Amino acid sequence: MRAFFVTSLGAACTVALALPLAAPAGATAARPAPHSAPSSPPDRTVPGTTRSLPVERLGAAADRAASAAGLRGVSARKVQPFSLLGVVWDDGRAELKGQVQVRTRTTGTDVWSGWQEVQAHNDDGPDLDAAERRGGRARGSTAPLWVGDSDAVQLRITPETVDRAPATLPGGLRLELVDPGDEPETARGVQAGPPAPLAPATPEAAASSAANGRLAPLGATEIPALDKAASQNDVTAVDDRPAGAHPYVGPRPRMVTRAGWGADESLREKAFAYTSTVRAAFVHHSASGNNYTCAQAPSVLRAIYRYHVKTSGWRDMGYNFLVDKCGTVYEGRAGGVAKPVMGAHTLGFNHDSMGIAVLGTFTSIEPPKPAVDAIASLTAWKLGLYGVDPQDIARLKSAGGNRFKKGAEAKLHVISGHRDGYNTQCPGARLYDKLGTTRTAAAKLQGR
């Protein structure tokens, strides 16, 4: 059976083709998600699309074992091209207790990948009392997984066993497929060097760029690196205090702006959210896998951004900064790289902190040295703007989480791993093991 879902907008029209491919025995054909409208056709001036497939029960009378185990999933099918995926559900406070696995097929081939694990718990997120959680818009979600350009997918979810019965899975489960879209003009050539600044196309893009106005011209695709002496003046991007107030500012690293990686500024909330200061940095891995090239990093960022906003329901990208395997630093959540932007990266400790995510998964794989060096460089600069020694201990008040109760004081390293503030494997054991030397390197870069 072939199912065609057709969406039209004016004279434009897009067709999403869903063809079952080697579906498991007893699998139920997927239907369009009842909660969401059909996708609009891709507008390459606003790159990217997000599509949903409902997660349904797998197994029938002919496969009683699968049915008894409570297996859920999406049968193998051809879909419109996508590059990143994840599973989402309605209740942002509910947990998906089970194993999530996917396999995909590279566009234009007949070769399926092996089954890949999707991290079932998305450990990042806004604090429980944050404005972006109000109104029920923040949804539960797995970590996103980058799979590259693909045109077919299959999903299976195996619930944990609780008291000899499968755990109850959260309601409204659906598989999200994200296409980051074509690279816009502003994002082209980011790895080779910056093109000339372009006038921002929208008021939102202008506001995002203007937030870095004391560091780079309007429309700039990157903020250039500076030596230590010149970087002392960057404190004026925080406030109007004289540069001498912060003698330990490390050299500023080169940073690719949101315009540089092609952020669609219409997706995020218009206003920026700030905290009082920056007292700590939490290091993450994106858990999106290591199967990307540095040239693809802007596409990975656009996909994660869309996943955080359109799928998870956050106001913007969760991380303040991201770093790729080649050590390139990218601006994350909008509001200005020097400013104390409120992120959604470490549930319970998003106030007065910043979140840095290295693109990749480092549970058992060593993080690339350029990425680790970039963390030291970035923290030496940003923490220095706020007079913070990377080797110090920060005392932070928890907003509530699974490691520290709401209101509890936590004594944490100024440069901490996500797992220090939240019970999680993030940033992966191999990256976490590098943080001791990162603190020392960052302090040395500050001249301490």
Short mmCIF file of N, CA and C in Angstrom, two decimals, residues 37-146:
data_model
loop_
_atom_site.label_atom_id
_atom_site.label_comp_id
_atom_site.label_asym_id
_atom_site.label_seq_id
_atom_site.Cartn_x
_atom_site.Cartn_y
_atom_site.Cartn_z
N ALA A 37 -0.20 19.72 12.14
CA ALA A 37 -0.64 20.03 10.78
C ALA A 37 0.40 19.51 9.80
N PRO A 38 0.01 19.23 8.54
CA PRO A 38 0.99 18.79 7.55
C PRO A 38 2.08 19.83 7.40
N SER A 39 3.28 19.37 7.08
CA SER A 39 4.42 20.27 6.96
C SER A 39 4.26 21.19 5.76
N SER A 40 4.73 22.44 5.91
CA SER A 40 4.75 23.36 4.79
C SER A 40 5.93 23.03 3.90
N PRO A 41 5.86 23.41 2.65
CA PRO A 41 6.99 23.12 1.75
C PRO A 41 8.23 23.87 2.20
N PRO A 42 9.42 23.28 2.02
CA PRO A 42 10.63 23.95 2.43
C PRO A 42 10.81 25.28 1.74
N ASP A 43 11.07 26.33 2.51
CA ASP A 43 11.37 27.65 1.99
C ASP A 43 12.85 27.88 2.23
N ARG A 44 13.64 27.87 1.19
CA ARG A 44 15.08 27.89 1.37
C ARG A 44 15.59 29.24 1.84
N THR A 45 14.73 30.28 1.93
CA THR A 45 15.15 31.50 2.61
C THR A 45 14.95 31.33 4.11
N VAL A 46 14.17 30.34 4.52
CA VAL A 46 14.02 29.94 5.92
C VAL A 46 14.32 28.45 5.95
N PRO A 47 15.60 28.06 6.03
CA PRO A 47 15.98 26.66 5.79
C PRO A 47 15.42 25.71 6.83
N GLY A 48 15.13 24.51 6.36
CA GLY A 48 14.82 23.43 7.29
C GLY A 48 13.36 23.07 7.40
N THR A 49 13.11 21.82 7.74
CA THR A 49 11.76 21.32 8.00
C THR A 49 11.82 20.31 9.13
N THR A 50 10.70 20.15 9.80
CA THR A 50 10.55 19.13 10.83
C THR A 50 9.28 18.35 10.54
N ARG A 51 9.38 17.02 10.52
CA ARG A 51 8.22 16.17 10.23
C ARG A 51 8.07 15.14 11.33
N SER A 52 6.83 14.76 11.60
CA SER A 52 6.52 13.81 12.67
C SER A 52 5.90 12.54 12.11
N LEU A 53 6.28 11.42 12.69
CA LEU A 53 5.63 10.14 12.43
C LEU A 53 5.17 9.58 13.77
N PRO A 54 3.91 9.15 13.89
CA PRO A 54 3.43 8.62 15.16
C PRO A 54 4.11 7.30 15.50
N VAL A 55 4.43 7.12 16.76
CA VAL A 55 4.97 5.85 17.25
C VAL A 55 3.80 4.96 17.63
N GLU A 56 3.76 3.74 17.09
CA GLU A 56 2.61 2.86 17.28
C GLU A 56 3.06 1.51 17.83
N ARG A 57 2.11 0.72 18.27
CA ARG A 57 2.40 -0.60 18.81
C ARG A 57 2.90 -1.51 17.68
N LEU A 58 3.97 -2.24 17.98
CA LEU A 58 4.49 -3.22 17.04
C LEU A 58 4.09 -4.61 17.51
N GLY A 59 3.80 -5.47 16.58
CA GLY A 59 3.39 -6.84 16.94
C GLY A 59 1.88 -6.96 16.97
N ALA A 60 1.40 -8.12 16.56
CA ALA A 60 -0.04 -8.42 16.55
C ALA A 60 -0.21 -9.86 16.98
N ALA A 61 -1.35 -10.43 16.63
CA ALA A 61 -1.61 -11.81 17.03
C ALA A 61 -0.54 -12.76 16.49
N ALA A 62 0.00 -12.43 15.31
CA ALA A 62 1.02 -13.28 14.71
C ALA A 62 2.38 -13.12 15.39
N ASP A 63 2.50 -12.12 16.22
CA ASP A 63 3.77 -11.86 16.90
C ASP A 63 3.47 -11.50 18.35
N ARG A 64 2.99 -12.51 19.09
CA ARG A 64 2.53 -12.27 20.45
C ARG A 64 3.66 -11.84 21.37
N ALA A 65 4.89 -12.31 21.11
CA ALA A 65 6.03 -11.94 21.95
C ALA A 65 6.27 -10.44 21.89
N ALA A 66 6.25 -9.88 20.67
CA ALA A 66 6.46 -8.44 20.51
C ALA A 66 5.33 -7.66 21.17
N SER A 67 4.12 -8.15 21.00
CA SER A 67 2.97 -7.47 21.59
C SER A 67 3.04 -7.49 23.11
N ALA A 68 3.40 -8.65 23.68
CA ALA A 68 3.48 -8.77 25.13
C ALA A 68 4.58 -7.90 25.71
N ALA A 69 5.64 -7.70 24.95
CA ALA A 69 6.76 -6.88 25.43
C ALA A 69 6.45 -5.39 25.36
N GLY A 70 5.32 -5.03 24.77
CA GLY A 70 4.95 -3.62 24.67
C GLY A 70 5.78 -2.84 23.68
N LEU A 71 6.31 -3.53 22.66
CA LEU A 71 7.16 -2.85 21.69
C LEU A 71 6.40 -1.77 20.96
N ARG A 72 7.06 -0.64 20.77
CA ARG A 72 6.51 0.47 20.01
C ARG A 72 7.52 0.84 18.93
N GLY A 73 7.05 1.52 17.92
CA GLY A 73 7.99 1.93 16.90
C GLY A 73 7.34 2.49 15.67
N VAL A 74 8.15 2.62 14.65
CA VAL A 74 7.73 3.06 13.32
C VAL A 74 8.27 2.04 12.34
N SER A 75 7.40 1.46 11.53
CA SER A 75 7.83 0.46 10.57
C SER A 75 8.74 1.09 9.52
N ALA A 76 9.58 0.27 8.90
CA ALA A 76 10.52 0.76 7.90
C ALA A 76 9.76 1.43 6.76
N ARG A 77 10.20 2.61 6.40
CA ARG A 77 9.49 3.36 5.35
C ARG A 77 10.38 4.38 4.69
N LYS A 78 10.03 4.72 3.47
CA LYS A 78 10.70 5.80 2.74
C LYS A 78 10.04 7.11 3.14
N VAL A 79 10.85 8.14 3.32
CA VAL A 79 10.36 9.45 3.74
C VAL A 79 11.10 10.53 2.97
N GLN A 80 10.66 11.75 3.12
CA GLN A 80 11.42 12.85 2.54
C GLN A 80 12.76 12.96 3.25
N PRO A 81 13.80 13.42 2.56
CA PRO A 81 15.15 13.45 3.14
C PRO A 81 15.21 14.22 4.46
N PHE A 82 16.02 13.69 5.39
CA PHE A 82 16.26 14.31 6.69
C PHE A 82 17.68 13.95 7.10
N SER A 83 18.17 14.59 8.15
CA SER A 83 19.54 14.32 8.60
C SER A 83 19.66 14.09 10.10
N LEU A 84 18.66 14.45 10.87
CA LEU A 84 18.71 14.30 12.33
C LEU A 84 17.35 13.82 12.79
N LEU A 85 17.35 13.00 13.84
CA LEU A 85 16.08 12.49 14.34
C LEU A 85 16.08 12.41 15.86
N GLY A 86 14.91 12.22 16.41
CA GLY A 86 14.74 12.02 17.85
C GLY A 86 13.30 11.64 18.11
N VAL A 87 13.02 11.21 19.33
CA VAL A 87 11.66 10.85 19.73
C VAL A 87 11.18 11.87 20.74
N VAL A 88 9.93 12.29 20.60
CA VAL A 88 9.35 13.31 21.47
C VAL A 88 8.04 12.80 22.03
N TRP A 89 7.64 13.34 23.20
CA TRP A 89 6.35 13.00 23.80
C TRP A 89 5.78 14.22 24.47
N ASP A 90 4.51 14.15 24.89
CA ASP A 90 3.77 15.35 25.29
C ASP A 90 4.21 15.94 26.62
N ASP A 91 4.43 15.12 27.63
CA ASP A 91 4.70 15.60 28.99
C ASP A 91 6.19 15.81 29.19
N GLY A 92 6.60 17.07 29.33
CA GLY A 92 8.01 17.39 29.47
C GLY A 92 8.65 16.87 30.74
N ARG A 93 7.84 16.47 31.73
CA ARG A 93 8.39 15.95 32.98
C ARG A 93 8.43 14.43 33.01
N ALA A 94 7.82 13.78 32.04
CA ALA A 94 7.79 12.32 32.01
C ALA A 94 9.09 11.78 31.43
N GLU A 95 9.43 10.55 31.85
CA GLU A 95 10.63 9.88 31.33
C GLU A 95 10.24 8.73 30.41
N LEU A 96 11.07 8.54 29.40
CA LEU A 96 10.90 7.39 28.53
C LEU A 96 11.79 6.29 29.09
N LYS A 97 11.19 5.30 29.73
CA LYS A 97 11.95 4.22 30.35
C LYS A 97 12.01 3.04 29.38
N GLY A 98 13.04 3.04 28.59
CA GLY A 98 13.18 1.99 27.61
C GLY A 98 14.38 2.22 26.71
N GLN A 99 14.60 1.28 25.82
CA GLN A 99 15.69 1.36 24.85
C GLN A 99 15.14 1.86 23.53
N VAL A 100 15.78 2.88 22.98
CA VAL A 100 15.35 3.49 21.72
C VAL A 100 16.42 3.20 20.67
N GLN A 101 16.01 2.59 19.56
CA GLN A 101 16.95 2.24 18.49
C GLN A 101 16.36 2.63 17.14
N VAL A 102 17.23 3.05 16.25
CA VAL A 102 16.80 3.41 14.89
C VAL A 102 17.78 2.82 13.88
N ARG A 103 17.29 2.67 12.67
CA ARG A 103 18.17 2.43 11.54
C ARG A 103 17.68 3.31 10.41
N THR A 104 18.60 3.74 9.56
CA THR A 104 18.27 4.68 8.50
C THR A 104 18.95 4.24 7.20
N ARG A 105 18.52 4.85 6.12
CA ARG A 105 19.10 4.53 4.82
C ARG A 105 19.59 5.81 4.16
N THR A 106 20.85 5.81 3.75
CA THR A 106 21.41 6.98 3.10
C THR A 106 20.66 7.29 1.81
N THR A 107 20.36 8.55 1.60
CA THR A 107 19.61 8.98 0.43
C THR A 107 20.27 8.50 -0.86
N GLY A 108 19.46 7.93 -1.73
CA GLY A 108 19.95 7.49 -3.03
C GLY A 108 20.62 6.14 -3.05
N THR A 109 20.56 5.41 -1.93
CA THR A 109 21.17 4.09 -1.88
C THR A 109 20.14 3.07 -1.40
N ASP A 110 20.53 1.80 -1.44
CA ASP A 110 19.69 0.73 -0.91
C ASP A 110 20.29 0.15 0.37
N VAL A 111 21.27 0.84 0.94
CA VAL A 111 22.02 0.31 2.08
C VAL A 111 21.49 0.92 3.38
N TRP A 112 21.04 0.04 4.26
CA TRP A 112 20.57 0.47 5.58
C TRP A 112 21.74 0.47 6.56
N SER A 113 21.70 1.39 7.49
CA SER A 113 22.67 1.37 8.58
C SER A 113 22.33 0.22 9.52
N GLY A 114 23.26 -0.09 10.43
CA GLY A 114 22.91 -0.98 11.53
C GLY A 114 22.01 -0.24 12.51
N TRP A 115 21.46 -0.98 13.47
CA TRP A 115 20.66 -0.34 14.51
C TRP A 115 21.55 0.54 15.38
N GLN A 116 21.10 1.78 15.61
CA GLN A 116 21.84 2.73 16.43
C GLN A 116 21.03 3.09 17.66
N GLU A 117 21.73 3.27 18.78
CA GLU A 117 21.08 3.68 20.02
C GLU A 117 20.82 5.18 19.99
N VAL A 118 19.63 5.55 20.45
CA VAL A 118 19.30 6.95 20.69
C VAL A 118 19.23 7.14 22.20
N GLN A 119 19.95 8.13 22.73
CA GLN A 119 19.93 8.35 24.17
C GLN A 119 18.51 8.69 24.60
N ALA A 120 17.92 7.82 25.43
CA ALA A 120 16.50 7.95 25.76
C ALA A 120 16.18 9.15 26.62
N HIS A 121 17.14 9.60 27.41
CA HIS A 121 16.90 10.73 28.29
C HIS A 121 17.65 11.94 27.77
N ASN A 122 16.92 12.99 27.40
CA ASN A 122 17.56 14.24 27.01
C ASN A 122 17.86 15.00 28.29
N ASP A 123 19.11 14.97 28.72
CA ASP A 123 19.48 15.49 30.02
C ASP A 123 19.57 17.01 30.06
N ASP A 124 19.49 17.65 28.92
CA ASP A 124 19.54 19.11 28.88
C ASP A 124 18.12 19.65 29.05
N GLY A 125 18.01 20.93 29.33
CA GLY A 125 16.68 21.50 29.37
C GLY A 125 16.57 22.72 30.26
N PRO A 126 15.50 23.48 30.09
CA PRO A 126 15.26 24.64 30.95
C PRO A 126 14.92 24.21 32.37
N ASP A 127 15.20 25.08 33.33
CA ASP A 127 14.87 24.78 34.72
C ASP A 127 13.36 24.60 34.87
N LEU A 128 12.98 23.87 35.93
CA LEU A 128 11.58 23.51 36.12
C LEU A 128 10.68 24.73 36.26
N ASP A 129 11.21 25.84 36.79
CA ASP A 129 10.40 27.04 36.96
C ASP A 129 10.66 28.09 35.88
N ALA A 130 11.38 27.71 34.83
CA ALA A 130 11.71 28.67 33.78
C ALA A 130 10.49 29.04 32.95
N ALA A 131 10.51 30.26 32.44
CA ALA A 131 9.38 30.76 31.65
C ALA A 131 9.11 29.89 30.43
N GLU A 132 10.16 29.31 29.85
CA GLU A 132 9.95 28.54 28.63
C GLU A 132 9.31 27.19 28.88
N ARG A 133 9.11 26.82 30.15
CA ARG A 133 8.35 25.60 30.46
C ARG A 133 6.87 25.90 30.70
N ARG A 134 6.51 27.14 30.83
CA ARG A 134 5.13 27.47 31.17
C ARG A 134 4.19 27.25 29.99
N GLY A 135 2.96 26.93 30.30
CA GLY A 135 1.97 26.70 29.26
C GLY A 135 2.06 25.33 28.63
N GLY A 136 2.91 24.46 29.18
CA GLY A 136 3.00 23.10 28.68
C GLY A 136 3.65 22.95 27.33
N ARG A 137 4.38 23.97 26.89
CA ARG A 137 4.96 23.88 25.55
C ARG A 137 6.24 23.06 25.52
N ALA A 138 6.95 22.97 26.66
CA ALA A 138 8.17 22.16 26.71
C ALA A 138 7.79 20.68 26.77
N ARG A 139 8.26 19.92 25.81
CA ARG A 139 7.90 18.51 25.70
C ARG A 139 9.08 17.63 26.11
N GLY A 140 8.77 16.38 26.42
CA GLY A 140 9.83 15.42 26.67
C GLY A 140 10.45 14.97 25.36
N SER A 141 11.74 14.67 25.39
CA SER A 141 12.39 14.26 24.15
C SER A 141 13.65 13.49 24.45
N THR A 142 14.03 12.62 23.54
CA THR A 142 15.33 11.96 23.60
C THR A 142 16.39 12.96 23.16
N ALA A 143 17.64 12.59 23.31
CA ALA A 143 18.70 13.36 22.68
C ALA A 143 18.56 13.22 21.17
N PRO A 144 18.92 14.25 20.41
CA PRO A 144 18.88 14.12 18.95
C PRO A 144 20.03 13.27 18.45
N LEU A 145 19.84 12.61 17.32
CA LEU A 145 20.89 11.79 16.70
C LEU A 145 21.09 12.24 15.26
N TRP A 146 22.31 12.61 14.93
CA TRP A 146 22.66 13.00 13.56
C TRP A 146 22.95 11.73 12.77
#
